[in-house]
Amino acid sequence: ASHGNDVDYLNALLGAGSDPKYSSEFGWTALMVAAAYGSAPMVDALIEAGSDANAADKNCGGQTILMWAARSGREAKKKIVSLLKAGANANGTSDNGWNALMSAAYSGDIEAVEALLQAGCVARYKTKDGTTVLMAGARSGKANVVRLLIKAGAEVNSADGQGMTALMKAVEGYDTVGAVEALLKAGADPNQKNQQGKTALEMAQGSDHSGASQVVDALKPVTKLK
C-alpha cells in the first residue's frame, strides 16, 4: 500500500492492526517503501503512525530512508522535510559512506539538494574512498545542481582514490555537457589525469554515451592535447 498514494487505504490497514514498524528480512519498512516509491502524504501518514524515520535497508548497501527519499524523484523535498522533522539523521550514511545529499545530487533533484543543504548537510563531504557530493551531482548532468554545490563550498578539483574528478565523473554520465560547462566555468582542471593517465577529454572521446560529442566539443578548446 505504501508504494502508492491511497492514504485512506493505508490508514484502514493501520487501523486494522498493521504494524508501521514492521521490517522485512531485508530491512525494508512501509515508510522506506513510501519514501522510495510512494507519495509525500503516505510518508506523513506512516510517520504519524510511528514508523522509524532512521531505518536502513539490508540489501542495498545500508541506505537510509532519507537517502531513498532524496533519490525518489517523487515529491522528494516534501518527503525530506517531513522525515527531518520526524528525527531522521540528515548526515546518516550507507555502508560505503554515501549520504542523503549525495543521493539527491546524483538524482539531479535541485529542490532535494537545497533542502538537505539547508538542513546542515555539507557540500564538501566525501566518502572514505574520496567520492564527493560534487562528483555525484556531476554524474546527474544537471548544471544547476553543480553550480549550487560549488556555491555551497564543494571542491571542484578534488579527486577520489582512482584519480577521478567531478569533471571526469560528468564525462561518464549521459547528456552531461551542461554539468561539464558549469564545472569548467568554476575552474575545473581539464588537464588533470586519473590513475590510468587519462584526461576528461580522452575519456569523452572514448565514450559512446548520448551527448558525448558535445562534451568533447566543450573540452577540446581548454585541454592541452598531446
Tab-separated table of C-alpha atoms in Angstrom:
chain	number	residue	atom	x	y	z
A	1	ALA	CA	0.000	0.000	0.000
A	2	SER	CA	2.859	2.398	0.794
A	3	HIS	CA	4.023	2.147	-2.801
A	4	GLY	CA	1.094	4.248	-3.982
A	5	ASN	CA	-0.936	7.267	-2.907
A	6	ASP	CA	-4.089	5.862	-1.293
A	7	VAL	CA	-3.818	7.321	2.207
A	8	ASP	CA	-7.315	6.157	3.165
A	9	TYR	CA	-6.435	2.553	2.329
A	10	LEU	CA	-3.164	2.853	4.240
A	11	ASN	CA	-4.922	4.283	7.288
A	12	ALA	CA	-7.505	1.489	7.091
A	13	LEU	CA	-4.702	-1.078	7.213
A	14	LEU	CA	-3.092	0.701	10.144
A	15	GLY	CA	-6.447	0.908	11.874
A	16	ALA	CA	-6.896	-2.825	11.387
A	17	GLY	CA	-3.652	-3.518	13.209
A	18	SER	CA	-0.906	-3.405	10.580
A	19	ASP	CA	2.407	-2.656	12.286
A	20	PRO	CA	4.016	0.599	10.979
A	21	LYS	CA	7.323	-0.500	12.492
A	22	TYR	CA	7.417	-3.899	10.786
A	23	SER	CA	10.669	-4.582	8.913
A	24	SER	CA	11.255	-7.271	6.298
A	25	GLU	CA	14.281	-9.561	6.379
A	26	PHE	CA	15.938	-7.044	4.040
A	27	GLY	CA	15.336	-4.142	6.409
A	28	TRP	CA	12.538	-2.611	4.374
A	29	THR	CA	9.700	-0.902	6.222
A	30	ALA	CA	6.472	0.618	4.926
A	31	LEU	CA	7.987	4.069	5.443
A	32	MET	CA	11.036	3.147	3.394
A	33	VAL	CA	8.811	1.950	0.550
A	34	ALA	CA	6.789	5.164	0.708
A	35	ALA	CA	9.955	7.276	0.772
A	36	ALA	CA	11.401	5.476	-2.242
A	37	TYR	CA	8.305	4.957	-4.376
A	38	GLY	CA	5.192	6.412	-2.774
A	39	SER	CA	3.897	9.930	-2.254
A	40	ALA	CA	4.636	12.522	0.407
A	41	PRO	CA	1.216	12.082	2.109
A	42	MET	CA	1.974	8.370	2.526
A	43	VAL	CA	5.258	9.270	4.209
A	44	ASP	CA	3.438	11.669	6.528
A	45	ALA	CA	0.816	9.070	7.450
A	46	LEU	CA	3.433	6.469	8.327
A	47	ILE	CA	5.485	8.916	10.363
A	48	GLU	CA	2.363	9.841	12.295
A	49	ALA	CA	1.690	6.136	12.880
A	50	GLY	CA	5.120	5.718	14.475
A	51	SER	CA	7.299	4.239	11.739
A	52	ASP	CA	11.053	4.578	12.337
A	53	ALA	CA	12.456	7.537	10.353
A	54	ASN	CA	16.017	6.241	10.654
A	55	ALA	CA	15.667	2.677	9.380
A	56	ALA	CA	18.195	1.422	6.830
A	57	ASP	CA	17.932	-1.358	4.277
A	58	LYS	CA	19.980	-4.558	4.438
A	59	ASN	CA	20.091	-5.433	0.759
A	60	CYS	CA	21.087	-2.179	-0.982
A	61	GLY	CA	24.159	-1.166	0.943
A	62	GLY	CA	22.523	0.107	4.098
A	63	GLN	CA	20.787	3.104	2.584
A	64	THR	CA	18.655	5.104	4.976
A	65	ILE	CA	15.048	6.126	4.474
A	66	LEU	CA	16.202	9.713	3.962
A	67	MET	CA	18.550	8.587	1.197
A	68	TRP	CA	15.725	6.745	-0.548
A	69	ALA	CA	13.500	9.814	-0.286
A	70	ALA	CA	16.266	12.058	-1.640
A	71	ARG	CA	16.687	9.962	-4.773
A	72	SER	CA	12.995	9.122	-5.270
A	73	GLY	CA	12.177	11.801	-7.856
A	74	ARG	CA	8.649	11.995	-6.441
A	75	GLU	CA	7.912	14.868	-4.067
A	76	ALA	CA	11.396	14.360	-2.687
A	77	LYS	CA	11.646	17.750	-0.991
A	78	LYS	CA	8.357	17.265	0.883
A	79	LYS	CA	9.425	13.797	1.992
A	80	ILE	CA	12.799	15.084	3.161
A	81	VAL	CA	11.249	17.907	5.188
A	82	SER	CA	8.810	15.507	6.867
A	83	LEU	CA	11.493	12.939	7.655
A	84	LEU	CA	13.835	15.536	9.113
A	85	LYS	CA	11.042	16.873	11.322
A	86	ALA	CA	10.469	13.289	12.465
A	87	GLY	CA	14.095	12.991	13.559
A	88	ALA	CA	15.788	11.470	10.528
A	89	ASN	CA	19.565	11.906	10.688
A	90	ALA	CA	20.490	14.260	7.859
A	91	ASN	CA	24.077	13.011	7.910
A	92	GLY	CA	23.397	9.282	8.155
A	93	THR	CA	25.425	7.185	5.715
A	94	SER	CA	25.234	3.881	3.898
A	95	ASP	CA	27.827	1.129	4.287
A	96	ASN	CA	30.152	2.807	1.753
A	97	GLY	CA	29.731	6.292	3.232
A	98	TRP	CA	27.161	7.614	0.769
A	99	ASN	CA	24.731	10.127	2.323
A	100	ALA	CA	21.368	11.681	1.502
A	101	LEU	CA	22.894	14.788	-0.079
A	102	MET	CA	24.855	12.584	-2.464
A	103	SER	CA	21.672	10.685	-3.327
A	104	ALA	CA	19.833	13.932	-4.065
A	105	ALA	CA	22.730	15.281	-6.121
A	106	TYR	CA	23.070	12.051	-8.118
A	107	SER	CA	19.365	12.150	-8.950
A	108	GLY	CA	19.715	15.757	-10.122
A	109	ASP	CA	16.911	16.952	-7.841
A	110	ILE	CA	17.777	20.592	-7.134
A	111	GLU	CA	14.985	21.070	-4.580
A	112	ALA	CA	16.086	17.994	-2.635
A	113	VAL	CA	19.688	19.233	-2.677
A	114	GLU	CA	18.588	22.645	-1.407
A	115	ALA	CA	16.528	21.114	1.400
A	116	LEU	CA	19.421	18.975	2.608
A	117	LEU	CA	21.930	21.821	2.439
A	118	GLN	CA	19.533	23.930	4.495
A	119	ALA	CA	19.339	21.050	6.989
A	120	GLY	CA	23.093	21.228	7.515
A	121	CYS	CA	24.473	18.686	5.064
A	122	VAL	CA	27.969	19.658	3.914
A	123	ALA	CA	28.702	20.216	0.221
A	124	ARG	CA	32.389	19.361	0.765
A	125	TYR	CA	31.557	15.937	2.199
A	126	LYS	CA	33.419	12.954	0.769
A	127	THR	CA	33.427	9.222	1.440
A	128	LYS	CA	36.490	7.286	2.615
A	129	ASP	CA	37.381	6.455	-0.986
A	130	GLY	CA	37.304	10.149	-1.898
A	131	THR	CA	33.952	10.264	-3.695
A	132	THR	CA	32.480	13.744	-3.243
A	133	VAL	CA	28.986	15.164	-3.343
A	134	LEU	CA	30.015	17.189	-6.396
A	135	MET	CA	31.048	14.014	-8.208
A	136	ALA	CA	27.595	12.592	-7.579
A	137	GLY	CA	25.976	15.792	-8.835
A	138	ALA	CA	28.223	15.892	-11.889
A	139	ARG	CA	27.062	12.419	-12.923
A	140	SER	CA	23.484	13.710	-12.988
A	141	GLY	CA	24.440	16.140	-15.741
A	142	LYS	CA	22.407	18.906	-14.098
A	143	ALA	CA	24.268	22.213	-14.343
A	144	ASN	CA	22.067	23.838	-11.704
A	145	VAL	CA	22.939	21.141	-9.167
A	146	VAL	CA	26.647	21.504	-9.949
A	147	ARG	CA	26.507	25.287	-9.572
A	148	LEU	CA	24.600	25.066	-6.287
A	149	LEU	CA	27.069	22.607	-4.765
A	150	ILE	CA	30.047	24.708	-5.820
A	151	LYS	CA	28.415	27.814	-4.379
A	152	ALA	CA	27.901	25.865	-1.143
A	153	GLY	CA	31.621	25.069	-0.926
A	154	ALA	CA	32.225	21.890	-2.920
A	155	GLU	CA	35.834	21.364	-4.040
A	156	VAL	CA	35.937	21.469	-7.835
A	157	ASN	CA	39.191	19.584	-8.441
A	158	SER	CA	39.105	17.039	-5.620
A	159	ALA	CA	40.000	13.525	-6.814
A	160	ASP	CA	38.947	10.132	-5.478
A	161	GLY	CA	41.172	7.111	-4.905
A	162	GLN	CA	41.218	6.393	-8.638
A	163	GLY	CA	42.229	9.940	-9.507
A	164	MET	CA	38.761	10.687	-10.818
A	165	THR	CA	37.476	14.257	-10.536
A	166	ALA	CA	33.971	15.667	-10.766
A	167	LEU	CA	34.731	16.652	-14.366
A	168	MET	CA	35.651	13.067	-15.200
A	169	LYS	CA	32.573	11.757	-13.414
A	170	ALA	CA	30.461	14.087	-15.533
A	171	VAL	CA	32.061	12.655	-18.652
A	172	GLU	CA	30.967	9.178	-17.547
A	173	GLY	CA	27.308	10.229	-17.479
A	174	TYR	CA	24.715	10.740	-20.190
A	175	ASP	CA	23.875	14.161	-21.674
A	176	THR	CA	26.172	15.956	-19.246
A	177	VAL	CA	27.527	18.839	-21.314
A	178	GLY	CA	25.706	21.330	-19.062
A	179	ALA	CA	27.456	19.952	-15.990
A	180	VAL	CA	30.790	19.889	-17.817
A	181	GLU	CA	30.461	23.527	-18.836
A	182	ALA	CA	29.457	24.546	-15.306
A	183	LEU	CA	32.488	22.760	-13.859
A	184	LEU	CA	34.865	24.329	-16.373
A	185	LYS	CA	33.459	27.775	-15.636
A	186	ALA	CA	34.063	27.151	-11.929
A	187	GLY	CA	37.723	26.287	-12.514
A	188	ALA	CA	37.736	22.535	-13.073
A	189	ASP	CA	41.120	21.464	-14.467
A	190	PRO	CA	40.592	19.734	-17.831
A	191	ASN	CA	44.236	18.601	-17.890
A	192	GLN	CA	44.067	16.642	-14.643
A	193	LYS	CA	44.645	12.911	-15.199
A	194	ASN	CA	43.237	9.882	-13.442
A	195	GLN	CA	45.338	6.899	-12.336
A	196	GLN	CA	45.078	5.466	-15.848
A	197	GLY	CA	46.689	8.611	-17.191
A	198	LYS	CA	43.575	9.844	-18.969
A	199	THR	CA	42.133	13.340	-19.056
A	200	ALA	CA	38.412	14.081	-19.157
A	201	LEU	CA	38.708	14.755	-22.900
A	202	GLU	CA	40.316	11.385	-23.571
A	203	MET	CA	37.561	9.707	-21.602
A	204	ALA	CA	34.903	11.590	-23.564
A	205	GLN	CA	36.499	10.698	-26.886
A	206	GLY	CA	36.223	7.035	-25.987
A	207	SER	CA	32.608	7.247	-24.847
A	208	ASP	CA	29.527	6.191	-26.789
A	209	HIS	CA	27.093	7.804	-24.330
A	210	SER	CA	24.485	10.213	-25.626
A	211	GLY	CA	25.841	13.748	-25.534
A	212	ALA	CA	29.475	12.608	-25.625
A	213	SER	CA	30.234	14.574	-28.803
A	214	GLN	CA	29.003	17.805	-27.181
A	215	VAL	CA	31.198	17.086	-24.162
A	216	VAL	CA	34.189	16.590	-26.476
A	217	ASP	CA	33.448	19.927	-28.155
A	218	ALA	CA	33.328	21.633	-24.746
A	219	LEU	CA	36.611	20.104	-23.580
A	220	LYS	CA	38.748	20.348	-26.712
A	221	PRO	CA	39.385	24.119	-26.617
A	222	VAL	CA	40.574	24.040	-22.973
A	223	THR	CA	42.597	20.826	-22.931
A	224	LYS	CA	46.298	20.597	-23.704
A	225	LEU	CA	46.477	17.954	-26.401
A	226	LYS	CA	49.358	15.507	-26.517
